[in-house]
Amino acid sequence: MTTRGQLPEAMLFDLDGTLFQTETLLLPAYHATFDELRAKGIYEGETPPEERILGALGMLLEHIWMRVMPEASVAVHKEADKLLIKYQIDGLQEGRGVLYEGVAETLQILHAKGVRLFVASNGLEDYVKGVVAAMGIAHLFEGLFSAGEYQTRSKVDLVQILLEKHGIQSAWMVGDRSSDVEAGLRNNLTVAACDYAGFRDAGELEGAHIRIGRFAELLHHLS
């Protein structure tokens, strides 16, 4: 584990709620998804409250839909998967979605310092790669790792694969959910918890070594 103040070999970043202001892309796609599910005749009733999906960000998709519409069948969940990613990719192509303040500039500084940068997300492969490309930051990352691409059941496993694949000895895990804290701690990484997205539940960031209120604060903890 890299101690606070030391420059780590690498930094691993969650995407949603850490780098990317997810709701700016997600919520229009979310409403369009339920409109189409109703139009297809496979879902009835009102669109579930936005708070359900925002509170589920960082989970695997199958767990997200169990939280959003627990009464629906697996088949409906799978159709919602397809529609949501479709509408999100459409939104990216239409110019929707923004990074959190200071993300691009901070990543550029870290890259210039020689820190190896990676994304580790529980999202789908096309979504993760699409967001990073659309936001113009793909050139700063050495690798983009997603649960969708590597078929992992937890972020702990995804991070382990990333570390082994790239031979990383010291790194920070930067994220905003308990899954990020767990992935960092169980892989013996320094954990920097992002406390600005507002999606998390109380107590999710306990155990993190560092807590930041805005992304650029990461630089204050490095020598």
C-alpha positions as semicolon CSV with decimal commas, in nm:
position;residue;x (nm);y (nm);z (nm)
1;M;0,000;0,000;0,000
2;T;0,123;0,349;-0,084
3;T;0,121;0,577;0,216
4;R;-0,041;0,916;0,209
5;G;0,185;1,174;0,047
6;Q;0,379;0,930;-0,166
7;L;0,334;0,932;-0,542
8;P;0,179;0,594;-0,631
9;E;0,278;0,390;-0,932
10;A;-0,085;0,388;-1,046
11;M;-0,431;0,523;-0,969
12;L;-0,749;0,325;-1,034
13;F;-1,068;0,526;-1,076
14;D;-1,431;0,433;-1,054
15;L;-1,629;0,605;-1,332
16;D;-1,982;0,693;-1,222
17;G;-1,992;0,936;-0,931
18;T;-1,613;0,971;-0,935
19;L;-1,502;1,098;-1,276
20;F;-1,836;1,128;-1,453
21;Q;-2,144;1,319;-1,339
22;T;-2,361;1,025;-1,426
23;E;-2,705;1,172;-1,383
24;T;-2,644;1,418;-1,668
25;L;-2,651;1,122;-1,909
26;L;-2,836;0,858;-1,712
27;L;-3,164;1,023;-1,621
28;P;-3,283;1,109;-1,976
29;A;-3,188;0,753;-2,081
30;Y;-3,364;0,609;-1,776
31;H;-3,695;0,777;-1,860
32;A;-3,664;0,683;-2,229
33;T;-3,603;0,320;-2,126
34;F;-3,925;0,297;-1,927
35;D;-4,120;0,475;-2,199
36;E;-4,008;0,204;-2,442
37;L;-4,069;-0,081;-2,198
38;R;-4,428;0,042;-2,164
39;A;-4,460;0,084;-2,541
40;K;-4,344;-0,278;-2,586
41;G;-4,612;-0,388;-2,340
42;I;-4,367;-0,559;-2,103
43;Y;-4,387;-0,306;-1,819
44;E;-4,686;-0,131;-1,666
45;G;-4,715;0,155;-1,426
46;E;-4,515;0,467;-1,355
47;T;-4,140;0,497;-1,401
48;P;-3,977;0,411;-1,065
49;P;-3,838;0,712;-0,875
50;E;-3,503;0,842;-0,999
51;E;-3,361;0,797;-0,650
52;R;-3,374;0,420;-0,692
53;I;-3,133;0,408;-0,982
54;L;-2,914;0,691;-0,853
55;G;-2,879;0,507;-0,522
56;A;-2,782;0,189;-0,708
57;L;-2,499;0,341;-0,910
58;G;-2,181;0,140;-0,866
59;M;-2,367;-0,189;-0,840
60;L;-2,366;-0,460;-1,105
61;L;-2,651;-0,408;-1,353
62;E;-2,843;-0,716;-1,241
63;H;-2,846;-0,578;-0,887
64;I;-2,945;-0,232;-1,007
65;W;-3,263;-0,363;-1,174
66;M;-3,352;-0,574;-0,871
67;R;-3,347;-0,252;-0,674
68;V;-3,522;-0,037;-0,935
69;M;-3,804;-0,281;-1,027
70;P;-3,790;-0,586;-0,800
71;E;-4,132;-0,702;-0,914
72;A;-4,026;-0,737;-1,280
73;S;-3,895;-1,056;-1,441
74;V;-3,535;-1,129;-1,537
75;A;-3,642;-1,097;-1,902
76;V;-3,764;-0,742;-1,841
77;H;-3,441;-0,661;-1,654
78;K;-3,237;-0,782;-1,952
79;E;-3,443;-0,575;-2,195
80;A;-3,397;-0,273;-1,970
81;D;-3,019;-0,337;-1,981
82;K;-3,020;-0,319;-2,360
83;L;-3,240;-0,012;-2,379
84;L;-3,055;0,184;-2,111
85;I;-2,714;0,137;-2,274
86;K;-2,864;0,222;-2,615
87;Y;-3,012;0,548;-2,491
88;Q;-2,694;0,635;-2,300
89;I;-2,476;0,582;-2,608
90;D;-2,724;0,788;-2,810
91;G;-2,697;1,060;-2,546
92;L;-2,319;1,062;-2,563
93;Q;-2,337;1,102;-2,940
94;E;-2,576;1,394;-2,890
95;G;-2,329;1,562;-2,653
96;R;-2,491;1,482;-2,320
97;G;-2,293;1,413;-2,006
98;V;-2,022;1,603;-1,819
99;L;-1,721;1,524;-1,600
100;Y;-1,704;1,656;-1,246
101;E;-1,523;1,987;-1,206
102;G;-1,146;1,951;-1,219
103;V;-1,139;1,592;-1,342
104;A;-0,975;1,646;-1,681
105;E;-0,719;1,890;-1,544
106;T;-0,629;1,671;-1,245
107;L;-0,593;1,359;-1,458
108;Q;-0,365;1,552;-1,693
109;I;-0,143;1,657;-1,401
110;L;-0,126;1,302;-1,264
111;H;-0,043;1,169;-1,611
112;A;0,233;1,428;-1,647
113;K;0,377;1,318;-1,313
114;G;0,410;0,966;-1,450
115;V;0,124;0,807;-1,257
116;R;-0,033;0,520;-1,454
117;L;-0,408;0,579;-1,480
118;F;-0,684;0,318;-1,509
119;V;-1,062;0,297;-1,487
120;A;-1,219;0,014;-1,285
121;S;-1,598;0,018;-1,320
122;N;-1,885;-0,221;-1,256
123;G;-2,050;-0,092;-1,576
124;L;-2,086;-0,243;-1,922
125;E;-1,787;-0,235;-2,155
126;D;-1,949;-0,019;-2,426
127;Y;-2,072;0,230;-2,168
128;V;-1,738;0,269;-1,991
129;K;-1,538;0,302;-2,311
130;G;-1,802;0,526;-2,466
131;V;-1,807;0,772;-2,177
132;V;-1,429;0,796;-2,150
133;A;-1,396;0,851;-2,526
134;A;-1,679;1,105;-2,545
135;M;-1,537;1,305;-2,254
136;G;-1,202;1,336;-2,436
137;I;-0,989;1,171;-2,165
138;A;-0,921;0,828;-2,319
139;H;-0,560;0,918;-2,407
140;L;-0,477;0,963;-2,038
141;F;-0,561;0,604;-1,940
142;E;-0,346;0,297;-1,980
143;G;-0,646;0,067;-1,945
144;L;-1,025;0,068;-1,904
145;F;-1,152;-0,226;-1,698
146;S;-1,522;-0,302;-1,666
147;A;-1,726;-0,579;-1,508
148;G;-1,903;-0,609;-1,842
149;E;-1,583;-0,691;-2,030
150;Y;-1,419;-0,913;-1,767
151;Q;-1,741;-1,075;-1,638
152;T;-1,645;-1,019;-1,276
153;R;-1,889;-1,063;-0,989
154;S;-1,731;-0,796;-0,769
155;K;-1,504;-0,496;-0,798
156;V;-1,257;-0,676;-0,570
157;D;-1,206;-0,932;-0,847
158;L;-1,193;-0,670;-1,122
159;V;-0,923;-0,472;-0,942
160;Q;-0,722;-0,788;-0,875
161;I;-0,729;-0,871;-1,247
162;L;-0,620;-0,518;-1,335
163;L;-0,329;-0,521;-1,091
164;E;-0,206;-0,861;-1,206
165;K;-0,248;-0,788;-1,576
166;H;-0,041;-0,470;-1,554
167;G;0,208;-0,580;-1,287
168;I;0,119;-0,295;-1,051
169;Q;0,283;-0,300;-0,708
170;S;0,152;0,022;-0,550
171;A;-0,171;0,201;-0,631
172;W;-0,462;0,408;-0,506
173;M;-0,826;0,313;-0,553
174;V;-1,039;0,623;-0,602
175;G;-1,417;0,591;-0,586
176;D;-1,743;0,693;-0,423
177;R;-1,911;0,369;-0,313
178;S;-1,854;0,092;-0,058
179;S;-1,758;-0,141;-0,345
180;D;-1,464;0,088;-0,423
181;V;-1,353;0,100;-0,060
182;E;-1,378;-0,278;-0,033
183;A;-1,193;-0,333;-0,363
184;G;-0,910;-0,111;-0,249
185;L;-0,874;-0,249;0,102
186;R;-0,892;-0,614;-0,001
187;N;-0,626;-0,556;-0,267
188;N;-0,404;-0,369;-0,018
189;L;-0,437;-0,031;-0,191
190;T;-0,464;0,319;-0,052
191;V;-0,831;0,419;-0,076
192;A;-0,936;0,774;-0,162
193;A;-1,311;0,817;-0,116
194;C;-1,497;1,076;-0,322
195;D;-1,765;1,244;-0,114
196;Y;-1,934;1,471;-0,368
197;A;-2,170;1,269;-0,588
198;G;-2,439;1,219;-0,326
199;F;-2,539;0,869;-0,444
200;R;-2,403;0,678;-0,147
201;D;-2,571;0,559;0,170
202;A;-2,453;0,658;0,517
203;G;-2,137;0,480;0,626
204;E;-2,035;0,357;0,279
205;L;-1,700;0,535;0,284
206;E;-1,587;0,411;0,624
207;G;-1,242;0,255;0,612
208;A;-1,109;0,484;0,341
209;H;-0,766;0,635;0,409
210;I;-0,849;0,968;0,244
211;R;-1,177;1,150;0,183
212;I;-1,208;1,429;-0,072
213;G;-1,488;1,681;-0,127
214;R;-1,386;1,765;-0,483
215;F;-1,176;1,576;-0,734
216;A;-0,881;1,816;-0,748
217;E;-0,819;1,759;-0,376
218;L;-0,644;1,435;-0,476
219;L;-0,338;1,644;-0,562
220;H;-0,322;1,784;-0,208
221;H;-0,251;1,434;-0,076
222;L;0,046;1,372;-0,305
223;S;0,404;1,488;-0,268
